[in-house]
């Protein structure tokens, strides 16, 4: 059967909606009228109360006198009136007839009007009053609520329902009953759980939260564009209120969101749209991408704010109003928040709010908590190592410089040691392979016309177009831009270093400053060389520095002189003398890290400045280093002997010390701290014979090699794995920090004396069979009778 019901037209829908609006207007007007009516009633009651109060006031004396006079006149009139028994019977009848009529009593007798005139005038008022329905005071006031109308054949019928006003006393009674019921309910004791049940309940809740986090995260990662709104739902779990699982759930949500943002964040920075871009119409795909980017940036911003707030609450030792998490648990939350920020700092240096993360992380490098400061320092080191362009490095260096200056140089040395991991030196010295490779030249039009046919020219044109597009796609940052960024970064680093050298020479930051100057000294402007060398020498001469700090001063000075400082006419003899004097003061135990700095100094002072070094100076250092090699650990001995090998191969006539005959006048003075005047040519390297018997095999090889005169070929030459390495590399290779012998000692299996397996080849076959048979048989132990043995011996 066909459905004859027609779909309502748009006009009918509009008409119905207009009726809804009318009903709303009527309801509003009715409420206003009822409010006005209540107000009028209150005003009327107030006026009546005022009248009653006025009527109850005492009358003045004049009014009382007037009333008394009026009473006297009435009494006189009553006295003047005739008694009834003195009236005629006809007059009495007339009075009784008039009394039966109500109009006679109500009418003014002095007026000449007809009897029923006033009655006719007030008839309509009384009828109207009588028609008004009477309401009892106990009846509640009713209010009309207009409903949707009903449509009939005749038209639209409006609908309304009366809403009775609830009695206040009845409501109060119901409220009191509800309160009593709630009190009764609260009085009921809660079920007491055992510790095992509480632990099981907590595990169940935790498992449910984990599943929910995993479901949301997998949905977001599968389709980030369409499920970007679920990031808000996942981020809301950072405010978990259940005290049993709040700490763990918040930590899990922090880490989950961090991994999600690392995965779905694009490889470019999202900028806000302009008004013109918002006004233009775009495709659905473009609009969807814009919504995704906008939602991603906003949620990422809120997430970073939550992490920042967690760290601030822990720093300020603040508790939230809900008291869901204790102060002790806040430390764990803050550590997880710092880890997430460090991961985002390293993983998303190109994305939005990276500078905000830098501003959060850099002050935490100076945090009293060792764990948090180490996390932040390692994150900044990783950022410096992987930053090829220099934008992120420049931002971090600016914030560190401001932090050091703002704290009045009262920061940890690790904050400044981070500068040593900048990639500036590598980029400046080692060019990229793209820059070194020669760029491909395209053929000119004349060359093509001369050497190629028409078809070949067509193919070549298409190839060249494709190659240009590929070159544009693979275009890296220009070298000039890199150099500009690196120059600005180095300027800030040097300004920080020079401020500390000028204002805080006794600060614990001085070793880090000297170490940094030693690394970047070749990049300092030549104008500062004289002043810097004077400052370094004054620091060494003051005697306030430790041996390690003074070695850094020496290394910085020679880095300056070995680079652009070759042009300067400066005699660094005082630095040679200081290093010669310091060699015997170095620590020879487990903390022999200073030997590494000494090896770097010797490399810069002798190998790179061989023409400026005299023979007496080289012989003195060779002898003192050989003495030092007897007292230090094996890795330091290997490094020192490798340096001696360079001395013997670089400077002529070093083999004088391999002969026991003296050369010239004088006696060697080992205690003298002047290398030029200690007469080192009159001694011999007898220490090498002792080092030949060293327990370390590599030390033995180097000692034998030096005794043979350090040859590059022949039987006395070193193997390639030792000869091709520098002294510092050998020092680090044979380090014994892991408390293990390097190289490892071959294990020897001890022989067991109670076994015959190794002696089987020396025993006859028959004897071997008897031995095996005797071993396999079970021996029956019988009790020994000593008395019987004594009797037999006495009889015999």
XYZ file of N, CA and C in Angstrom, residues 258 303-304 307-308 311 336-346 357 360-361 364 379:
66
model
N 54.424 12.253 24.783
C 55.734 12.616 24.227
C 56.060 11.777 22.996
N 50.132 20.690 26.349
C 50.947 19.618 26.943
C 52.213 20.192 27.572
N 52.877 21.105 26.859
C 54.089 21.725 27.406
C 53.760 22.561 28.645
N 53.456 20.173 31.563
C 54.776 19.746 32.042
C 55.446 20.861 32.842
N 55.347 22.083 32.348
C 55.948 23.218 33.051
C 55.307 23.411 34.421
N 56.579 20.855 36.957
C 57.916 21.189 37.467
C 57.841 22.359 38.444
N 59.933 12.776 35.480
C 59.380 12.289 34.204
C 59.091 13.459 33.266
N 58.590 14.564 33.822
C 58.324 15.746 32.991
C 59.613 16.294 32.382
N 60.683 16.312 33.170
C 61.976 16.798 32.649
C 62.495 15.860 31.559
N 62.348 14.545 31.754
C 62.773 13.590 30.717
C 62.018 13.827 29.417
N 60.707 14.048 29.515
C 59.906 14.300 28.308
C 60.357 15.578 27.609
N 60.619 16.624 28.389
C 61.080 17.881 27.784
C 62.440 17.704 27.117
N 63.323 16.936 27.742
C 64.645 16.697 27.139
C 64.521 15.925 25.833
N 63.638 14.931 25.804
C 63.439 14.163 24.569
C 62.888 15.054 23.458
N 61.927 15.910 23.796
C 61.352 16.806 22.786
C 62.376 17.847 22.333
N 63.245 18.281 23.241
C 64.288 19.245 22.868
C 65.209 18.674 21.805
N 65.553 17.384 21.933
C 66.481 16.760 20.992
C 65.759 16.311 19.726
N 61.006 25.464 25.181
C 61.593 24.283 25.838
C 63.023 24.601 26.282
N 63.026 26.464 29.449
C 62.701 25.601 30.595
C 63.880 24.718 30.992
N 64.605 24.190 30.003
C 65.625 23.171 30.277
C 66.916 23.786 30.805
N 67.388 24.329 34.487
C 67.418 23.063 35.216
C 68.792 22.392 35.144
N 71.002 16.215 27.450
C 70.112 16.603 26.342
C 70.711 17.745 25.532
